[in-house]
Short mmCIF file of C-alpha atoms in Angstrom, two decimals:
data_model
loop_
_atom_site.label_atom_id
_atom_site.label_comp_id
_atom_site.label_asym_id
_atom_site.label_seq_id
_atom_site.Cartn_x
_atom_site.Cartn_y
_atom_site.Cartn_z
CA UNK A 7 28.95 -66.11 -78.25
CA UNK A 8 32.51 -67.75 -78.88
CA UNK A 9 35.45 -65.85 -79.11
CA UNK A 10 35.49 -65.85 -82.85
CA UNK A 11 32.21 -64.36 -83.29
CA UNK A 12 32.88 -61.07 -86.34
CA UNK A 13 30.89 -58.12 -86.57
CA UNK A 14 31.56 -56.35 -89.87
CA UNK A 15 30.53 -52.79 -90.14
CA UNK A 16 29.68 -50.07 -93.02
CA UNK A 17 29.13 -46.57 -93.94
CA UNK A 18 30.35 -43.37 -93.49
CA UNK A 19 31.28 -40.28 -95.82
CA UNK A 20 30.06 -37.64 -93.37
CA UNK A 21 29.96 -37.30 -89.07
CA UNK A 22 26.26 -38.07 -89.46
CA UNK A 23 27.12 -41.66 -91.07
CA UNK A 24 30.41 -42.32 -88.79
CA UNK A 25 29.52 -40.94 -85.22
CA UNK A 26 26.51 -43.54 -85.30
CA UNK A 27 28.40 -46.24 -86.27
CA UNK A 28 31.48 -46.02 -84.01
CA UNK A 29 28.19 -46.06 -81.33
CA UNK A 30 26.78 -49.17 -82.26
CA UNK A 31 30.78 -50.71 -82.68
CA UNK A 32 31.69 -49.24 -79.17
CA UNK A 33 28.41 -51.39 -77.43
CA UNK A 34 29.26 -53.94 -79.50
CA UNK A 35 32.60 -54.45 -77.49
CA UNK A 36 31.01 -53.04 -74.05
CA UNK A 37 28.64 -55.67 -74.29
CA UNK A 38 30.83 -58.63 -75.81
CA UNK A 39 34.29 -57.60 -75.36
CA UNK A 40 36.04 -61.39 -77.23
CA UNK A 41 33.95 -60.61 -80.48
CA UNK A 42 35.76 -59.35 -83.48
CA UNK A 43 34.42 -55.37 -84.98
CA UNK A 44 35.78 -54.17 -88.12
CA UNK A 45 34.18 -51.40 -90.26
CA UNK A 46 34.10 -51.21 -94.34
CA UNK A 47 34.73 -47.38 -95.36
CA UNK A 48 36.31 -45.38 -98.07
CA UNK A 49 39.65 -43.28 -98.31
CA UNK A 50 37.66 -39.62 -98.56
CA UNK A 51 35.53 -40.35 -96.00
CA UNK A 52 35.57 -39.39 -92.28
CA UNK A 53 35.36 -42.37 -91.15
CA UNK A 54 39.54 -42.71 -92.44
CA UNK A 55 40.24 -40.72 -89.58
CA UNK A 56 37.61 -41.45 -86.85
CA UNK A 57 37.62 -45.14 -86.94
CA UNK A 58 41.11 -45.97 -86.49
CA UNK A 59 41.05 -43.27 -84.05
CA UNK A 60 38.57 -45.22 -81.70
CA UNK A 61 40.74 -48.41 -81.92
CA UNK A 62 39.11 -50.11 -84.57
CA UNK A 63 40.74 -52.25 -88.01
CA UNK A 64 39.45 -50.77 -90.83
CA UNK A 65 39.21 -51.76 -94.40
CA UNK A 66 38.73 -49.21 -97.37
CA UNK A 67 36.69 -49.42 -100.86
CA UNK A 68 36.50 -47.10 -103.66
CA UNK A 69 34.07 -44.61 -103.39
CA UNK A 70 31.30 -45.96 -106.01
CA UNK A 71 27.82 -43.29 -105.87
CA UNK A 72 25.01 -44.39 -107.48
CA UNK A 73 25.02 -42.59 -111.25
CA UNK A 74 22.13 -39.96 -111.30
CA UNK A 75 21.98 -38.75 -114.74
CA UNK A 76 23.24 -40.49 -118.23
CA UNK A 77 27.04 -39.26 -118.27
CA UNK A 78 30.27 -40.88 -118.66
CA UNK A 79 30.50 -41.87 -114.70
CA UNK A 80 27.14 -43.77 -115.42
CA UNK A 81 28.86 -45.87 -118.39
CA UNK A 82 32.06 -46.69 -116.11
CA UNK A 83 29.29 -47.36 -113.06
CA UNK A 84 28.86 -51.52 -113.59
CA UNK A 85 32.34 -52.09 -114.15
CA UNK A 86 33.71 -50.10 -110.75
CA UNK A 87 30.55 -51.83 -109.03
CA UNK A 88 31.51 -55.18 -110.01
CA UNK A 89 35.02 -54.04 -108.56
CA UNK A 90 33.92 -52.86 -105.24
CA UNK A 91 31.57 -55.83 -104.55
CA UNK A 92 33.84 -58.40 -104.97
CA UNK A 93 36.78 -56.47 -102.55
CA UNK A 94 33.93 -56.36 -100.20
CA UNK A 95 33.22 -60.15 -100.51
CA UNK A 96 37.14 -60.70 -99.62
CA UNK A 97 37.04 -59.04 -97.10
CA UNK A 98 33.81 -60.42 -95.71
CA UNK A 99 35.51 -63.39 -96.44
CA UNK A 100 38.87 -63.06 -94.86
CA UNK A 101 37.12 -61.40 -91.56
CA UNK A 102 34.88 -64.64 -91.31
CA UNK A 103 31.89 -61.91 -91.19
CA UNK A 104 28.78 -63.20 -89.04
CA UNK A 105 26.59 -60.46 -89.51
CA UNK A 106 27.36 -57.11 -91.87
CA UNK A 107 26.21 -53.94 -90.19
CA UNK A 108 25.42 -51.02 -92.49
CA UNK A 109 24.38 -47.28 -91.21
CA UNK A 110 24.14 -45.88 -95.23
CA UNK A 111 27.08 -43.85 -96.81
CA UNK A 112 28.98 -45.04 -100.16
CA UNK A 113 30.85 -47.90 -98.81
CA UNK A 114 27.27 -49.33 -97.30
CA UNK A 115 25.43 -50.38 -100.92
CA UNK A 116 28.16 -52.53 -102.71
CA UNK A 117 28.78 -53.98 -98.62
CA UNK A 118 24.88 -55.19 -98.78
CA UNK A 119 24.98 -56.77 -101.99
CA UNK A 120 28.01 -58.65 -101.22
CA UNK A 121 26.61 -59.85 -97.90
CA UNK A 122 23.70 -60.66 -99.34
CA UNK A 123 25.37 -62.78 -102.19
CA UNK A 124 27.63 -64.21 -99.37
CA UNK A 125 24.77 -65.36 -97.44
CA UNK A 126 25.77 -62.56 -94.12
CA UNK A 127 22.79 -61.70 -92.32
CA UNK A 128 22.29 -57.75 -92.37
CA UNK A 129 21.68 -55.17 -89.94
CA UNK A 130 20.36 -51.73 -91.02
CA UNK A 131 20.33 -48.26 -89.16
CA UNK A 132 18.56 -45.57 -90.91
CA UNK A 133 19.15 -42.31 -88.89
CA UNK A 134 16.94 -39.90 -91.81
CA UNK A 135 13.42 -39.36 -91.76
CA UNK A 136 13.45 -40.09 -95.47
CA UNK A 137 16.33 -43.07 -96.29
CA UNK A 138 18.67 -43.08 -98.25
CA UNK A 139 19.46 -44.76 -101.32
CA UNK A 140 22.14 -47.14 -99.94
CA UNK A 141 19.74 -48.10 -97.10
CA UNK A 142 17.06 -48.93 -99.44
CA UNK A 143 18.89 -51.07 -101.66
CA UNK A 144 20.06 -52.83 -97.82
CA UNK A 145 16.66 -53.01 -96.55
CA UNK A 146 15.51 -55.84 -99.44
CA UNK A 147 17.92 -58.30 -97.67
CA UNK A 148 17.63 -56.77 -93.83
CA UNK A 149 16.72 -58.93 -91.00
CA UNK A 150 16.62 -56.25 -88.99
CA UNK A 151 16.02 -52.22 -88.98
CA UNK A 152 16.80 -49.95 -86.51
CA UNK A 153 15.27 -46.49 -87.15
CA UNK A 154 15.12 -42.67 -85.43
CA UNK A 155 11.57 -42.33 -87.36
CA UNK A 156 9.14 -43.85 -88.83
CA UNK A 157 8.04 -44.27 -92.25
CA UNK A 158 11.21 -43.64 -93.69
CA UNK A 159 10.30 -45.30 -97.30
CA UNK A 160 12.58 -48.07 -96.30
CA UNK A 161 10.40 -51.44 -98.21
CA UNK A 162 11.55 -55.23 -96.73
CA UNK A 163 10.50 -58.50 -97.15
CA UNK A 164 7.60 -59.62 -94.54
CA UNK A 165 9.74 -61.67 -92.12
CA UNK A 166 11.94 -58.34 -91.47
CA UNK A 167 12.25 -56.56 -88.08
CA UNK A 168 11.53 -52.93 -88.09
CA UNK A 169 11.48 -51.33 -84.72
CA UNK A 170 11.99 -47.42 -83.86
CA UNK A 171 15.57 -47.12 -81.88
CA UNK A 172 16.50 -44.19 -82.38
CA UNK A 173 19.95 -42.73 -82.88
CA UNK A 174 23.07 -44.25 -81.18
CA UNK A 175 24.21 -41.44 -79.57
CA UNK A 176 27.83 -39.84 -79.36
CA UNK A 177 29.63 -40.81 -75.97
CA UNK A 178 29.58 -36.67 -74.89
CA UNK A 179 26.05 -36.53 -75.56
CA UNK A 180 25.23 -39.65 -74.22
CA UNK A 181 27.33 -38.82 -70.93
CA UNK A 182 24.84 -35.61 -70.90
CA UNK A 183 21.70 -37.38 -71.12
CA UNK A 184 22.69 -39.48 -68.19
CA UNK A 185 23.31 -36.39 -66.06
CA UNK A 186 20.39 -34.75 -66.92
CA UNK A 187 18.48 -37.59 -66.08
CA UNK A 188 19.89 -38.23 -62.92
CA UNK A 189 19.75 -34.21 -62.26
CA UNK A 190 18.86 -31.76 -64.77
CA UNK A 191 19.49 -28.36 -62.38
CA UNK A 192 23.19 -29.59 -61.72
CA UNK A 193 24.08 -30.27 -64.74
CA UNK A 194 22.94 -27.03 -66.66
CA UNK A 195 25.04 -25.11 -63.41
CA UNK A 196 27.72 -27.29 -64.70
CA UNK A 197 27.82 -26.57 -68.18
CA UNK A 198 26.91 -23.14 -67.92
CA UNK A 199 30.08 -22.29 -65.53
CA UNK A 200 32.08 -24.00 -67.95
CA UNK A 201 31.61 -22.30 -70.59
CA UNK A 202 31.68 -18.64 -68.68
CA UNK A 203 27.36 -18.10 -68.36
CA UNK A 204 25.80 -17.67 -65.53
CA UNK A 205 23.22 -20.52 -64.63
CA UNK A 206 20.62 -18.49 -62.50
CA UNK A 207 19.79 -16.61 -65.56
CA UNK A 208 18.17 -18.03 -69.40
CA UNK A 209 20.29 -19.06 -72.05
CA UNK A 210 19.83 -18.88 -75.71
CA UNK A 211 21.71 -21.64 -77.34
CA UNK A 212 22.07 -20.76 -81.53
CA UNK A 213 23.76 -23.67 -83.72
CA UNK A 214 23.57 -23.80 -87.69
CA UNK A 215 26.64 -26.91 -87.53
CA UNK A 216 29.80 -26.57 -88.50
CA UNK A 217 29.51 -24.75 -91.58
CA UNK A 218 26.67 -22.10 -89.80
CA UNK A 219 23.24 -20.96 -91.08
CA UNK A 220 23.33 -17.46 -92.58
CA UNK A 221 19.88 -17.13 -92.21
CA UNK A 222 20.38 -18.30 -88.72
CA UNK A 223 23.33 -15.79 -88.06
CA UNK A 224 21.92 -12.86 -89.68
CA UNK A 225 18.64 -12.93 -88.03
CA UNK A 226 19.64 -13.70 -84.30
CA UNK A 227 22.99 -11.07 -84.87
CA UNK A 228 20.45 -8.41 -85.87
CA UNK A 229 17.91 -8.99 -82.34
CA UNK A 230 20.82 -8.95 -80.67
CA UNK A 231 19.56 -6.39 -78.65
CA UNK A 232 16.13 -7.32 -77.73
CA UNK A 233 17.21 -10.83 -76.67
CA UNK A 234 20.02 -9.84 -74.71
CA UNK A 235 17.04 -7.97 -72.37
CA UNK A 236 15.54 -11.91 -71.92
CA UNK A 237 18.70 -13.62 -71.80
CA UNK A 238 22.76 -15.11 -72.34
CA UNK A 239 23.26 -16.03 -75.82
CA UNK A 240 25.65 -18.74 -76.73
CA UNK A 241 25.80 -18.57 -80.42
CA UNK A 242 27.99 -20.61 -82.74
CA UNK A 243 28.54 -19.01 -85.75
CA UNK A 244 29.99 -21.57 -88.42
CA UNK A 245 33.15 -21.47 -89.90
CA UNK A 246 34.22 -18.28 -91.55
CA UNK A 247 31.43 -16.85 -90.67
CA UNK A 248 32.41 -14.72 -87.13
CA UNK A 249 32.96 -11.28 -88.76
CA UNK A 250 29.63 -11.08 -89.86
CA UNK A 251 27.63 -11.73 -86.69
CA UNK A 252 30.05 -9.49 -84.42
CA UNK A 253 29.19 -6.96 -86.73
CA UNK A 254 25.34 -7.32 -86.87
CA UNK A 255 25.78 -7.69 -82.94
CA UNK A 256 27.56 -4.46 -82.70
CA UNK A 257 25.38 -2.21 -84.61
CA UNK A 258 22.38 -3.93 -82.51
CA UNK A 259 23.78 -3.98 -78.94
CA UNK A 260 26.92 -2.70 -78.70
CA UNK A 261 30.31 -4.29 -78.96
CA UNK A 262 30.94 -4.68 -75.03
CA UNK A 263 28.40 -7.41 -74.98
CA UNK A 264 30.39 -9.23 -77.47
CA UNK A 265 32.30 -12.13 -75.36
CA UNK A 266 34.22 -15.45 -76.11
CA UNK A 267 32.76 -19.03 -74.70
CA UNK A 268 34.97 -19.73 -71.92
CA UNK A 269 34.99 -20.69 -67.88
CA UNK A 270 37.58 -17.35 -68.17
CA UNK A 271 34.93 -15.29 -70.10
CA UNK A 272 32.11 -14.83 -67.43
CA UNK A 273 30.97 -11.35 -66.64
CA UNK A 274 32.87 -10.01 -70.22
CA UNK A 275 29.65 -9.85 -72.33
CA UNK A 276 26.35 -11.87 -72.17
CA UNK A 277 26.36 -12.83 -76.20
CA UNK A 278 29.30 -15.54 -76.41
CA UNK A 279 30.01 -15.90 -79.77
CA UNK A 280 32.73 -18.64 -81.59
CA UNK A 281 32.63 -20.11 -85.25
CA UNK A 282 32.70 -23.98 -83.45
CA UNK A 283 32.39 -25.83 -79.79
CA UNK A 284 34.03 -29.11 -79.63
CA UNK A 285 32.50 -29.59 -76.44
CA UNK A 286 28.60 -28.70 -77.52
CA UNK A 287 27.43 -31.08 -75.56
CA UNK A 288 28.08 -28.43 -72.21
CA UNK A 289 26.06 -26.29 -74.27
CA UNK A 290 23.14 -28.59 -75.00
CA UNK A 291 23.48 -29.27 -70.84
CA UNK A 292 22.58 -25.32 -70.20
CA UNK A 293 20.53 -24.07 -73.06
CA UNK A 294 17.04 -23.45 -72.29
CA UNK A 295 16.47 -22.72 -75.49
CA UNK A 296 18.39 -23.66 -78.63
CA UNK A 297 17.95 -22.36 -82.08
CA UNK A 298 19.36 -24.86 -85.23
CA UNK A 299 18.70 -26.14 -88.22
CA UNK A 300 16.88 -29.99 -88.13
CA UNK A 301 18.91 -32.17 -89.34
CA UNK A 302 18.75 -35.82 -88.41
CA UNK A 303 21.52 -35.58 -85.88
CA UNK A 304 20.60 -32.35 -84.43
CA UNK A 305 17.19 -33.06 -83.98
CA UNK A 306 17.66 -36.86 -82.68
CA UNK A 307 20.10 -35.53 -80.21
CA UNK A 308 18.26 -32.66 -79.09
CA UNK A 309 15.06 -34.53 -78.63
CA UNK A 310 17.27 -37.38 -76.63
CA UNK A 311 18.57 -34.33 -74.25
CA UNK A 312 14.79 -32.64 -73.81
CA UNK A 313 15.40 -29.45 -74.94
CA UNK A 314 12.58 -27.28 -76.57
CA UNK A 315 14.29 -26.08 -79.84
CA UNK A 316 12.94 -23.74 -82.46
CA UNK A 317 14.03 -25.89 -85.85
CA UNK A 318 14.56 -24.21 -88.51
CA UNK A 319 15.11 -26.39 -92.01
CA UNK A 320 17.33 -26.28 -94.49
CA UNK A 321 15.71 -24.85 -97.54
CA UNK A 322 17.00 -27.52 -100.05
CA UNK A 323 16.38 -30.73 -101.52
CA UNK A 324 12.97 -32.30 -101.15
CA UNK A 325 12.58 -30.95 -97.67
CA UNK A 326 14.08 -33.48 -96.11
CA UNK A 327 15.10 -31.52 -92.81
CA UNK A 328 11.29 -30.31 -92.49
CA UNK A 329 10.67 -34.15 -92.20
CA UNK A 330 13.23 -34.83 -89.73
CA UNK A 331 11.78 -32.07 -87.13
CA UNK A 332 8.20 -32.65 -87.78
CA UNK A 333 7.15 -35.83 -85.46
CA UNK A 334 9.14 -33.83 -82.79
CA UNK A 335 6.85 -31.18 -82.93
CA UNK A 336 3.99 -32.62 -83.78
CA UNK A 337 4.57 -34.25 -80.48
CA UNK A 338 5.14 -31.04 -78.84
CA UNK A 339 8.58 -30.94 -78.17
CA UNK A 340 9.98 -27.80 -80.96
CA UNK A 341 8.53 -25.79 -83.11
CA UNK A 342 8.88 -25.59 -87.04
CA UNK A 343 9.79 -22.46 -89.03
CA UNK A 344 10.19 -22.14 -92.64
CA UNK A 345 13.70 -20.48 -93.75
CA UNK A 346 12.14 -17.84 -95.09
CA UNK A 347 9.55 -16.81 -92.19
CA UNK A 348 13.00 -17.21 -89.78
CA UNK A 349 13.70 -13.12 -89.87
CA UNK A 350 14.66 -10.74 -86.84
CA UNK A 351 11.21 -10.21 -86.43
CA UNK A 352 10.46 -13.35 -85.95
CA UNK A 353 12.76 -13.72 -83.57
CA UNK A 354 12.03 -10.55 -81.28
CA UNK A 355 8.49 -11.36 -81.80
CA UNK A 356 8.41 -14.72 -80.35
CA UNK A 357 12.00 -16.04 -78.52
CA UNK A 358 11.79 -13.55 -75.85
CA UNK A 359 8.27 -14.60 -74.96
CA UNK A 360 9.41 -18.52 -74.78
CA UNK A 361 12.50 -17.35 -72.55
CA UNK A 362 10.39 -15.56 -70.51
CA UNK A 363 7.69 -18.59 -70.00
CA UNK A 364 9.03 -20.88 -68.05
CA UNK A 365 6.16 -23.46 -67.39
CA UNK A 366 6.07 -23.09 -71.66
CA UNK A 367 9.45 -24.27 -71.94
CA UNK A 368 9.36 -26.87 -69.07
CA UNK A 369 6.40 -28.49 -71.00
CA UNK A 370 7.92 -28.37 -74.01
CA UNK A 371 11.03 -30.05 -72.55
CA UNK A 372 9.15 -32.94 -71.24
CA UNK A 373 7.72 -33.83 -74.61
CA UNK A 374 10.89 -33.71 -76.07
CA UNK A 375 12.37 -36.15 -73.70
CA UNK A 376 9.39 -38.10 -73.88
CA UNK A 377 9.70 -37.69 -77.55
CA UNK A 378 13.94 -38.78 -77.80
CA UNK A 379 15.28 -42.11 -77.14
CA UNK A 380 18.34 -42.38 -75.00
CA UNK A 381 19.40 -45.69 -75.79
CA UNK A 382 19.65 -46.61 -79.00
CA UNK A 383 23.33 -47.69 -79.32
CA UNK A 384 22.76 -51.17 -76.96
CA UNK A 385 19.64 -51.61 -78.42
CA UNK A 386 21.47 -51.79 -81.70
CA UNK A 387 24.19 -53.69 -80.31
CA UNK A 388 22.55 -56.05 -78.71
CA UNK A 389 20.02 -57.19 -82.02
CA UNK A 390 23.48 -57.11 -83.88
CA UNK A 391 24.74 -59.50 -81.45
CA UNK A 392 21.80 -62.10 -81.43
CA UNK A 393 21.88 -61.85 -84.94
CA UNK A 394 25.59 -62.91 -85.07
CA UNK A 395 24.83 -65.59 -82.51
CA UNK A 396 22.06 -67.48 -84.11
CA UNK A 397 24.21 -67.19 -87.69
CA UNK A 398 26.78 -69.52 -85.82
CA UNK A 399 24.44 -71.95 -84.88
#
């Protein structure tokens, strides 16, 4: 490719939208360093922060969602439309764009109708077991679709590329996957004596994202107790959402098992408890176990790493997290349990049993890996870049 070769990329809104494109942008320049990246976003979006961040020119768009009801945003809809499209076709223009690259979010649909009404080839990544409806108004004009499942709904003309990538990982969790590939056993004694646990012994990893899982909190917090019999429990509690579980722990097991995550917090308390990790991926490199809701991020990443998991969907929406975790388990690497089946009970009837089951787990863990897919970020990269070449030709 020459040295004016310009990869144009779109999306964002959330971490699940950005963290897979700054992937696919970062093997983009690993793998042709002289090309031109720039991503299309929007001003309320993550991606205002993260991309410049990670050393890449960014161009912002209104935010213009899709109208979903007849309301006064649905009148003003085709007029802000029209707007956005054409400020996406000047800058398409101005960037000499060889191939737009769209991973779904609000600045993706007005990106793929401009490219397509430019004549850009487009690349799609759809990271949701169900798409999107950005995606699917991108996937008419796609010459090629990366996915982390199949059968997402996604419908493209007959000479269109479909093949299962997965998703581009983020560099931590990639980093991970390469150590626990080259050995698992050191790097779970890693992560586990940097974050204070002790690595001879199981660990109970318990994740509901950034914003926690009440369900999640309340019904690990209350088996506190039994678990803590079976094994270390690393459990991240959500934002604002601390004084609840080291309550529910307290009245269970007692406040002196209550400890911070930490290299300085080994031997203070077995249940290490904090409302975030920044470095989860040390986490994900020592859990045995790890307890979480499914969606497509945590379960593509999870699955990439080989960890058995007990998913647990969010109970909204047209059940779109139960799709993301179900070929996972169907190929035996999780298991599935409704919201409202996800009780202390549950949990003392049936977690200590996996902890304690070692050639369970280990089985488990094999069909996850089998399951995941490590590298999906060059795979992306490098269709993106053949794409680009032949549209110079």
């Amino acid at each position: 490719m020459s040295e004016e070769s310009s990869i144009v990329l779109a999306g964002g809104g959330t971490a699940g939208h950005v963290n897979p494109l700054l992937s696919i942008a970062s093997s983009i320049r690993r793998l042709e360093p002289k090309a031109s990246i720039s991503v299309i976003g929007t001003e309320v979006g993550l991606e205002r922060q993260l991309v410049p961040a990670a050393g890449f020119d960014m161009d912002t768009i209104e935010k213009v969602p899709f109208p979903r009801s007849i309301n006064r945003a649905a009148f003003a809809f085709p007029a802000r439309w029209i707007r956005e499209v054409n400020k996406v076709k000047t800058i398409l223009t101005e960037r000499h764009a060889d191939v737009l690259v769209g991973v779904g979010g609000y600045a993706s649909a007005p990106a793929y109708y401009a490219a397509h009404k430019l004549g850009i080839p487009i690349v799609i990544h759809e990271q949701n077991a169900r798409a999107g409806m950005a995606n699917k108004l991108g996937a008419r004009w796609a010459q090629f679709i990366g996915m982390v499942y199949e059968n997402t709904g996604l419908k493209a003309p007959s000479g269109t590329v479909i093949e299962r990538v997965g998703l581009p990982l983020r560099p931590a969790i990639a980093d991970v996957a390469r150590s626990m590939e080259r050995n698992r056993a050191q790097a779970r004694r890693q992560g586990a004596e940097r974050l204070g646990l002790d690595p001879s012994r199981p660990i109970l990893l318990v994740t509901g994202g950034s914003l926690g899982a009440q369900s999640l909190n309340v019904a690990v917090a209350n088996a506190a107790g039994e678990l803590l019999s079976h094994a270390q429990v690393i459990h991240l509690t959500g934002k604002g959402k601390m004084g609840q579980v080291r309550q529910l722990v307290t009245a269970s097991a007692g406040e002196s098992v209550l400890s911070g995550i930490g290299s300085d917090q080994r031997g203070k308390g077995d249940y290490h408890a904090a409302e975030y990790l920044e470095r989860i991926d040390q986490a994900f490199a020592c859990a045995d176990l790890v307890i979480c809701r499914s969606g497509a991020g945590t379960v593509a990443e999870i699955a990439a790493l080989g960890l058995p998991a007990v998913y647990v969907p969010l109970p909204i929406g047209n059940g779109e997290q139960r799709f993301n975790a179900e070929p996972v388990v169907e190929a035996g690497g999780g298991f599935l349990v409704p919201d409202d089946r996800f009780t202390d009970e549950w949990v003392t009837g049936h977690v200590p049993q996996l902890l304690a089951d070692g050639d369970r787990l280990a089985q488990v863990a094999r069909a996850a890996w089998g399951y995941g897919i490590r590298d999906a970020a060059q795979t992306m990269a490098s269709r993106v870049l053949d794409i680009a070449g032949k549209a110079r030709r």
